[in-house]
mmCIF file of C-alpha atoms in Angstrom:
data_model
loop_
_atom_site.group_PDB
_atom_site.id
_atom_site.type_symbol
_atom_site.label_atom_id
_atom_site.label_comp_id
_atom_site.label_asym_id
_atom_site.label_seq_id
_atom_site.Cartn_x
_atom_site.Cartn_y
_atom_site.Cartn_z
ATOM 1 C CA ILE X 66 -34.176 7.173 -28.522
ATOM 2 C CA LYS X 67 -30.571 8.357 -28.393
ATOM 3 C CA PHE X 68 -29.669 11.766 -26.806
ATOM 4 C CA ASP X 69 -26.114 12.765 -27.454
ATOM 5 C CA PRO X 70 -23.832 14.555 -26.588
ATOM 6 C CA GLY X 71 -24.957 15.515 -23.362
ATOM 7 C CA THR X 72 -23.717 16.183 -19.853
ATOM 8 C CA LEU X 73 -25.341 14.189 -16.581
ATOM 9 C CA LEU X 74 -25.864 16.259 -13.484
ATOM 10 C CA LEU X 75 -26.556 14.778 -9.982
ATOM 11 C CA SER X 76 -28.874 17.233 -7.906
ATOM 12 C CA THR X 77 -29.876 16.110 -4.010
ATOM 13 C CA HIS X 78 -33.465 14.931 -5.720
ATOM 14 C CA ARG X 79 -32.916 14.317 -9.701
ATOM 15 C CA LEU X 80 -30.557 12.945 -12.011
ATOM 16 C CA ILE X 81 -30.357 15.532 -14.757
ATOM 17 C CA TRP X 82 -29.505 15.163 -18.334
ATOM 18 C CA ARG X 83 -28.653 18.517 -20.345
ATOM 19 C CA ASP X 84 -27.973 19.148 -23.795
ATOM 20 C CA GLN X 85 -24.136 20.311 -24.499
ATOM 21 C CA LYS X 86 -25.359 22.780 -27.085
ATOM 22 C CA ASN X 87 -28.630 23.822 -26.027
ATOM 23 C CA HIS X 88 -28.752 24.273 -22.032
ATOM 24 C CA GLU X 89 -32.252 25.011 -21.956
ATOM 25 C CA CYS X 90 -32.974 21.559 -23.285
ATOM 26 C CA CYS X 91 -32.871 19.020 -20.489
ATOM 27 C CA MET X 92 -34.384 15.991 -18.833
ATOM 28 C CA ALA X 93 -34.809 14.971 -15.280
ATOM 29 C CA ILE X 94 -35.772 11.795 -13.367
ATOM 30 C CA PRO X 95 -36.395 12.036 -9.550
ATOM 31 C CA LEU X 96 -33.850 9.854 -7.509
ATOM 32 C CA SER X 97 -37.145 8.217 -5.967
ATOM 33 C CA GLN X 98 -37.806 6.924 -9.173
ATOM 34 C CA ILE X 99 -34.796 4.544 -9.391
ATOM 35 C CA VAL X 100 -34.907 1.021 -8.400
ATOM 36 C CA PHE X 101 -31.272 -0.413 -9.153
ATOM 37 C CA ILE X 102 -28.316 0.126 -11.234
ATOM 38 C CA GLU X 103 -26.193 -2.133 -13.174
ATOM 39 C CA GLU X 104 -23.187 -2.436 -15.283
ATOM 40 C CA GLN X 105 -23.572 -3.684 -19.220
ATOM 41 C CA ALA X 106 -20.196 -5.047 -20.410
ATOM 42 C CA ALA X 107 -18.623 -3.489 -23.509
ATOM 43 C CA GLY X 108 -18.923 -5.529 -26.681
ATOM 44 C CA ILE X 109 -17.676 -5.516 -30.243
ATOM 45 C CA GLY X 110 -18.167 -1.917 -31.481
ATOM 46 C CA LYS X 111 -20.188 -1.051 -28.217
ATOM 47 C CA SER X 112 -19.191 0.786 -25.243
ATOM 48 C CA ALA X 113 -19.579 -0.293 -21.858
ATOM 49 C CA LYS X 114 -22.882 1.265 -20.178
ATOM 50 C CA ILE X 115 -24.634 1.747 -16.844
ATOM 51 C CA VAL X 116 -28.385 0.585 -17.019
ATOM 52 C CA VAL X 117 -30.559 2.531 -14.507
ATOM 53 C CA HIS X 118 -33.745 0.567 -14.021
ATOM 54 C CA LEU X 119 -36.904 2.577 -13.288
ATOM 55 C CA HIS X 120 -40.181 2.378 -11.121
ATOM 56 C CA PRO X 121 -43.275 2.495 -13.625
ATOM 57 C CA ALA X 122 -43.932 6.233 -14.462
ATOM 58 C CA ALA X 123 -46.582 7.942 -12.180
ATOM 59 C CA SER X 124 -49.897 8.840 -13.947
ATOM 60 C CA ASN X 125 -49.451 12.497 -12.861
ATOM 61 C CA LYS X 126 -45.963 12.696 -14.386
ATOM 62 C CA GLU X 127 -44.556 15.911 -16.019
ATOM 63 C CA PRO X 128 -44.864 15.962 -19.726
ATOM 64 C CA GLY X 129 -41.536 14.636 -21.405
ATOM 65 C CA PRO X 130 -40.240 13.271 -24.877
ATOM 66 C CA PHE X 131 -42.451 10.452 -24.146
ATOM 67 C CA GLN X 132 -45.340 9.845 -22.258
ATOM 68 C CA SER X 133 -45.050 6.076 -22.157
ATOM 69 C CA SER X 134 -42.153 3.378 -23.050
ATOM 70 C CA LYS X 135 -41.991 -0.220 -23.501
ATOM 71 C CA ASN X 136 -38.910 -0.089 -21.468
ATOM 72 C CA SER X 137 -38.462 0.302 -17.656
ATOM 73 C CA TYR X 138 -35.055 1.427 -17.722
ATOM 74 C CA ILE X 139 -32.378 3.923 -19.421
ATOM 75 C CA LYS X 140 -28.847 3.491 -20.784
ATOM 76 C CA LEU X 141 -25.911 5.663 -19.855
ATOM 77 C CA SER X 142 -22.805 5.690 -22.045
ATOM 78 C CA PHE X 143 -19.919 7.741 -21.247
ATOM 79 C CA LYS X 144 -16.536 9.106 -22.934
ATOM 80 C CA GLU X 145 -13.188 9.094 -21.532
ATOM 81 C CA HIS X 146 -13.227 8.740 -17.934
ATOM 82 C CA GLY X 147 -16.615 9.745 -17.203
ATOM 83 C CA GLN X 148 -17.527 6.089 -16.670
ATOM 84 C CA ILE X 149 -15.724 5.785 -13.600
ATOM 85 C CA GLU X 150 -16.927 9.137 -12.239
ATOM 86 C CA ALA X 151 -21.058 8.424 -13.432
ATOM 87 C CA LYS X 152 -20.688 4.880 -11.450
ATOM 88 C CA GLU X 153 -19.943 6.727 -8.277
ATOM 89 C CA MET X 154 -22.454 9.213 -8.939
ATOM 90 C CA VAL X 155 -25.426 6.988 -9.639
ATOM 91 C CA GLU X 156 -24.530 4.905 -6.571
ATOM 92 C CA LEU X 157 -24.733 8.192 -4.792
ATOM 93 C CA SER X 158 -28.267 9.007 -6.226
ATOM 94 C CA LYS X 159 -29.448 5.265 -5.350
ATOM 95 C CA SER X 160 -28.509 6.025 -1.666
ATOM 96 C CA ILE X 161 -30.410 9.289 -1.718
ATOM 97 C CA ALA X 162 -33.218 7.650 -3.413
ATOM 98 C CA ASN X 163 -33.585 5.127 -0.865
ATOM 99 C CA LYS X 164 -33.541 7.445 1.901
ATOM 100 C CA ILE X 165 -36.201 9.142 0.253
ATOM 101 C CA LYS X 166 -38.495 5.977 -0.264
ATOM 102 C CA ASP X 167 -37.807 4.898 3.310
ATOM 103 C CA LYS X 168 -38.972 8.122 4.757
ATOM 104 C CA GLN X 169 -41.638 8.782 2.134
ATOM 105 C CA GLY X 170 -40.554 12.120 1.780
ATOM 106 C CA ASP X 171 -37.975 14.727 1.111
ATOM 107 C CA ILE X 172 -34.582 14.205 2.820
ATOM 108 C CA THR X 173 -33.766 16.948 5.499
ATOM 109 C CA GLU X 174 -31.965 20.151 4.971
ATOM 110 C CA ASP X 175 -29.371 19.069 7.534
ATOM 111 C CA GLU X 176 -28.808 15.689 5.220
ATOM 112 C CA THR X 177 -28.756 17.946 2.063
ATOM 113 C CA ILE X 178 -25.912 19.979 3.653
ATOM 114 C CA ARG X 179 -24.201 16.947 4.596
ATOM 115 C CA PHE X 180 -24.964 15.619 1.164
ATOM 116 C CA LYS X 181 -23.330 18.633 -0.838
ATOM 117 C CA SER X 182 -20.508 18.689 1.497
ATOM 118 C CA TYR X 183 -19.918 15.187 0.928
ATOM 119 C CA LEU X 184 -19.846 15.522 -2.853
ATOM 120 C CA LEU X 185 -17.490 18.634 -2.620
ATOM 121 C CA SER X 186 -15.097 16.328 -0.512
ATOM 122 C CA MET X 187 -14.984 13.969 -3.500
ATOM 123 C CA GLY X 188 -13.212 16.477 -5.841
ATOM 124 C CA ILE X 189 -10.539 18.794 -6.111
ATOM 125 C CA ALA X 190 -11.412 22.235 -7.425
ATOM 126 C CA ASN X 191 -8.053 23.044 -9.453
ATOM 127 C CA PRO X 192 -6.004 19.834 -9.444
ATOM 128 C CA VAL X 193 -2.088 20.645 -10.155
ATOM 129 C CA THR X 194 -1.360 19.361 -13.848
ATOM 130 C CA ARG X 195 1.459 18.901 -16.142
ATOM 131 C CA GLU X 196 0.013 21.631 -18.441
ATOM 132 C CA THR X 197 0.172 24.084 -15.878
ATOM 133 C CA TYR X 198 3.502 23.467 -14.158
ATOM 134 C CA GLY X 199 5.208 21.596 -16.564
ATOM 135 C CA SER X 200 7.010 18.039 -16.112
ATOM 136 C CA GLY X 201 9.743 18.539 -13.780
ATOM 137 C CA THR X 202 10.627 19.496 -9.997
ATOM 138 C CA GLN X 203 8.254 22.147 -10.099
ATOM 139 C CA TYR X 204 5.169 20.083 -10.770
ATOM 140 C CA HIS X 205 6.046 17.526 -8.527
ATOM 141 C CA MET X 206 6.447 20.265 -5.380
ATOM 142 C CA GLN X 207 3.110 21.636 -6.354
ATOM 143 C CA LEU X 208 1.544 18.431 -6.382
ATOM 144 C CA ALA X 209 3.272 17.587 -3.076
ATOM 145 C CA ARG X 210 1.707 20.757 -1.409
ATOM 146 C CA GLN X 211 -1.571 19.808 -2.786
ATOM 147 C CA LEU X 212 -1.576 16.246 -1.448
ATOM 148 C CA ALA X 213 -0.771 17.632 1.929
ATOM 149 C CA GLY X 214 -4.141 19.436 1.568
ATOM 150 C CA ILE X 215 -6.280 16.918 0.845
ATOM 151 C CA LEU X 216 -4.736 14.159 2.795
ATOM 152 C CA GLN X 217 -4.334 15.267 6.145
ATOM 153 C CA ALA X 218 -8.126 15.006 7.252
ATOM 154 C CA PRO X 219 -8.473 11.291 5.846
ATOM 155 C CA LEU X 220 -4.994 10.584 7.544
ATOM 156 C CA GLU X 221 -6.348 11.656 10.737
ATOM 157 C CA GLU X 222 -9.383 9.522 10.435
ATOM 158 C CA ARG X 223 -7.521 6.557 9.690
ATOM 159 C CA GLY X 224 -5.080 6.713 12.691
ATOM 160 C CA GLY X 225 -2.136 9.013 11.038
ATOM 161 C CA ILE X 226 -1.092 6.368 8.413
ATOM 162 C CA MET X 227 -2.152 4.999 4.998
ATOM 163 C CA SER X 228 -0.521 2.666 2.465
ATOM 164 C CA LEU X 229 0.433 4.579 -0.808
ATOM 165 C CA THR X 230 -2.008 2.262 -2.718
ATOM 166 C CA GLU X 231 -4.921 3.823 -0.443
ATOM 167 C CA VAL X 232 -3.544 7.310 -1.109
ATOM 168 C CA TYR X 233 -3.353 6.494 -4.853
ATOM 169 C CA CYS X 234 -7.023 5.384 -4.847
ATOM 170 C CA LEU X 235 -8.280 8.446 -2.763
ATOM 171 C CA VAL X 236 -6.326 11.194 -4.627
ATOM 172 C CA ASN X 237 -7.495 9.854 -8.408
ATOM 173 C CA ARG X 238 -11.022 9.738 -7.494
ATOM 174 C CA ALA X 239 -11.053 13.231 -6.389
ATOM 175 C CA ARG X 240 -9.010 14.352 -9.491
ATOM 176 C CA GLY X 241 -11.693 13.021 -11.716
ATOM 177 C CA MET X 242 -10.539 12.941 -15.180
ATOM 178 C CA GLU X 243 -6.921 14.537 -14.343
ATOM 179 C CA LEU X 244 -5.336 11.241 -13.221
ATOM 180 C CA LEU X 245 -1.981 10.875 -11.851
ATOM 181 C CA SER X 246 0.607 7.831 -12.728
ATOM 182 C CA PRO X 247 2.018 5.988 -9.674
ATOM 183 C CA GLU X 248 5.425 7.353 -10.849
ATOM 184 C CA ASP X 249 4.111 11.064 -10.283
ATOM 185 C CA LEU X 250 2.333 10.191 -7.026
ATOM 186 C CA VAL X 251 5.647 8.562 -5.761
ATOM 187 C CA ASN X 252 8.109 11.368 -6.646
ATOM 188 C CA ALA X 253 5.634 13.899 -5.056
ATOM 189 C CA CYS X 254 5.213 12.223 -1.810
ATOM 190 C CA LYS X 255 9.174 12.037 -1.827
ATOM 191 C CA MET X 256 8.952 15.766 -1.496
ATOM 192 C CA LEU X 257 6.891 16.113 1.555
ATOM 193 C CA GLU X 258 9.358 16.095 4.145
ATOM 194 C CA ALA X 259 11.793 18.449 2.467
ATOM 195 C CA LEU X 260 9.194 20.953 1.820
ATOM 196 C CA LYS X 261 8.379 20.858 5.584
ATOM 197 C CA LEU X 262 4.633 19.805 5.124
ATOM 198 C CA PRO X 263 2.748 17.952 8.015
ATOM 199 C CA LEU X 264 2.949 14.524 6.062
ATOM 200 C CA ARG X 265 5.993 12.365 5.251
ATOM 201 C CA LEU X 266 6.714 9.243 2.983
ATOM 202 C CA ARG X 267 8.023 6.168 4.771
ATOM 203 C CA VAL X 268 9.340 3.034 3.585
ATOM 204 C CA PHE X 269 9.371 -0.271 5.802
ATOM 205 C CA ASP X 270 11.783 -3.000 5.512
ATOM 206 C CA SER X 271 9.596 -5.053 3.448
ATOM 207 C CA GLY X 272 9.485 -2.232 0.781
ATOM 208 C CA VAL X 273 5.872 -1.338 1.623
ATOM 209 C CA MET X 274 5.322 2.466 1.339
ATOM 210 C CA VAL X 275 2.974 4.618 3.375
ATOM 211 C CA ILE X 276 1.994 8.095 4.048
ATOM 212 C CA GLU X 277 1.901 9.277 7.733
ATOM 213 C CA LEU X 278 1.279 12.462 9.615
ATOM 214 C CA GLN X 279 4.741 14.014 10.739
ATOM 215 C CA SER X 280 2.765 13.917 14.448
ATOM 216 C CA HIS X 281 2.667 10.068 13.767
ATOM 217 C CA LYS X 282 4.786 8.514 16.757
ATOM 218 C CA GLU X 283 6.306 5.069 16.141
ATOM 219 C CA GLU X 284 6.652 4.373 19.839
ATOM 220 C CA GLU X 285 2.699 4.935 20.421
ATOM 221 C CA MET X 286 2.037 2.500 17.383
ATOM 222 C CA VAL X 287 4.260 0.134 18.879
ATOM 223 C CA ALA X 288 2.936 0.170 22.463
ATOM 224 C CA SER X 289 -0.620 0.013 21.172
ATOM 225 C CA ALA X 290 0.245 -3.171 19.245
ATOM 226 C CA LEU X 291 1.797 -4.825 22.261
ATOM 227 C CA GLU X 292 -0.931 -3.965 24.357
ATOM 228 C CA THR X 293 -3.238 -5.177 21.954
ATOM 229 C CA VAL X 294 -1.480 -8.524 21.308
ATOM 230 C CA SER X 295 -1.086 -9.361 25.257
ATOM 231 C CA GLU X 296 -4.613 -8.693 25.951
ATOM 232 C CA LYS X 297 -5.475 -11.423 23.443
ATOM 233 C CA GLY X 298 -2.435 -13.748 24.132
ATOM 234 C CA SER X 299 -1.431 -13.847 20.537
ATOM 235 C CA LEU X 300 -2.882 -12.454 17.283
ATOM 236 C CA THR X 301 -2.477 -12.979 13.363
ATOM 237 C CA SER X 302 -1.860 -10.081 11.095
ATOM 238 C CA GLU X 303 -5.614 -10.714 9.901
ATOM 239 C CA GLU X 304 -6.763 -10.521 13.484
ATOM 240 C CA PHE X 305 -5.177 -7.462 14.494
ATOM 241 C CA ALA X 306 -6.478 -5.623 11.501
ATOM 242 C CA LYS X 307 -9.974 -6.592 12.195
ATOM 243 C CA LEU X 308 -9.539 -5.289 16.077
ATOM 244 C CA VAL X 309 -7.846 -2.051 15.221
ATOM 245 C CA GLY X 310 -9.521 -1.121 11.959
ATOM 246 C CA MET X 311 -6.883 -1.202 9.433
ATOM 247 C CA SER X 312 -5.743 -2.914 6.178
ATOM 248 C CA VAL X 313 -4.155 -6.092 6.691
ATOM 249 C CA LEU X 314 -0.964 -4.563 5.021
ATOM 250 C CA LEU X 315 -0.567 -2.002 7.353
ATOM 251 C CA ALA X 316 -1.418 -4.352 10.257
ATOM 252 C CA LYS X 317 1.224 -6.526 9.553
ATOM 253 C CA GLU X 318 3.871 -3.947 8.940
ATOM 254 C CA ARG X 319 3.050 -2.805 12.690
ATOM 255 C CA LEU X 320 3.365 -5.981 14.260
ATOM 256 C CA LEU X 321 6.621 -6.602 12.237
ATOM 257 C CA LEU X 322 8.101 -3.168 13.809
ATOM 258 C CA ALA X 323 6.864 -4.439 17.268
ATOM 259 C CA GLU X 324 8.991 -7.504 16.662
ATOM 260 C CA LYS X 325 11.912 -5.795 15.159
ATOM 261 C CA MET X 326 11.866 -3.457 18.439
ATOM 262 C CA GLY X 327 12.109 -6.537 20.507
ATOM 263 C CA HIS X 328 8.220 -6.232 22.091
ATOM 264 C CA LEU X 329 6.896 -9.483 20.067
ATOM 265 C CA CYS X 330 7.901 -12.625 18.866
ATOM 266 C CA ARG X 331 6.864 -14.619 16.114
ATOM 267 C CA ASP X 332 5.676 -18.515 15.634
ATOM 268 C CA ASP X 333 5.641 -19.128 11.854
ATOM 269 C CA SER X 334 3.948 -22.452 11.174
ATOM 270 C CA VAL X 335 2.107 -24.317 8.533
ATOM 271 C CA GLU X 336 -0.955 -22.339 10.153
ATOM 272 C CA GLY X 337 0.621 -18.978 9.012
ATOM 273 C CA LEU X 338 2.326 -16.305 10.940
ATOM 274 C CA ARG X 339 1.176 -15.625 14.596
ATOM 275 C CA PHE X 340 2.421 -12.902 16.973
ATOM 276 C CA TYR X 341 3.099 -13.149 20.898
ATOM 277 C CA PRO X 342 4.357 -10.976 23.594
ATOM 278 C CA ASN X 343 8.080 -11.349 24.032
ATOM 279 C CA LEU X 344 8.566 -12.884 27.361
ATOM 280 C CA PHE X 345 12.155 -13.176 27.033
ATOM 281 C CA MET X 346 12.192 -9.320 27.580
ATOM 282 C CA THR X 347 9.785 -8.956 30.412
ATOM 283 C CA GLN X 348 10.221 -12.032 32.499
ATOM 284 C CA SER X 349 13.701 -13.035 33.820
#
């Protein structure tokens, strides 16, 4: 049987479908009932779907459209950008279902609060759009202010710097269906410093673009890289990234910057690029 159109909602305990026209008509599945989730690719004349596999229904289940079914799954199909959002939502429901299953009971009140907080942090209540501010400078200025508001906490968690690619993914996930184009993101980021916001756009010599906190000190960053390389004797970008917990792209830029300032030197061989402390600067 097919139910369409409707809205899919996620609570801390249930996955709920509600009819768009008649809000009193709704169905719910306990999250503990979900076994696993998989994606079904689109076909000719068919949209992509998310298949939610379920445990057998309990004998004392509440009445529904059907008391039994030969299928042990339901399929979810979404319009426009809902497909992406629903996949993340169902993954969250799976995580909560596992918690409930492991504990053989409800999640605690503290976990419920943290879960709701996490859901709120994933979204922007009123994303800046072209419909509201037009397509010119005013739009990019307002967008820059909103970016400063939502990126400060993630930047602090990541040591004060993020690649523009990471920022693009993080912001668009939070904006839901009001997606930003790469061009609009770059134009908004270019205004961060002029608007005296706590973030700034930085372009490395290689062309890699990052967003960093205004308080982010280049000298401290280079000194930290030198200390880590000195402790290990030598490091590749991949090894350094693993040690400090950042992307390989940013790790390489940090090492290159330390090299540019004379603190490191390189060995570029068939085995790859490896960085060493620059003993020419420290030993006579």
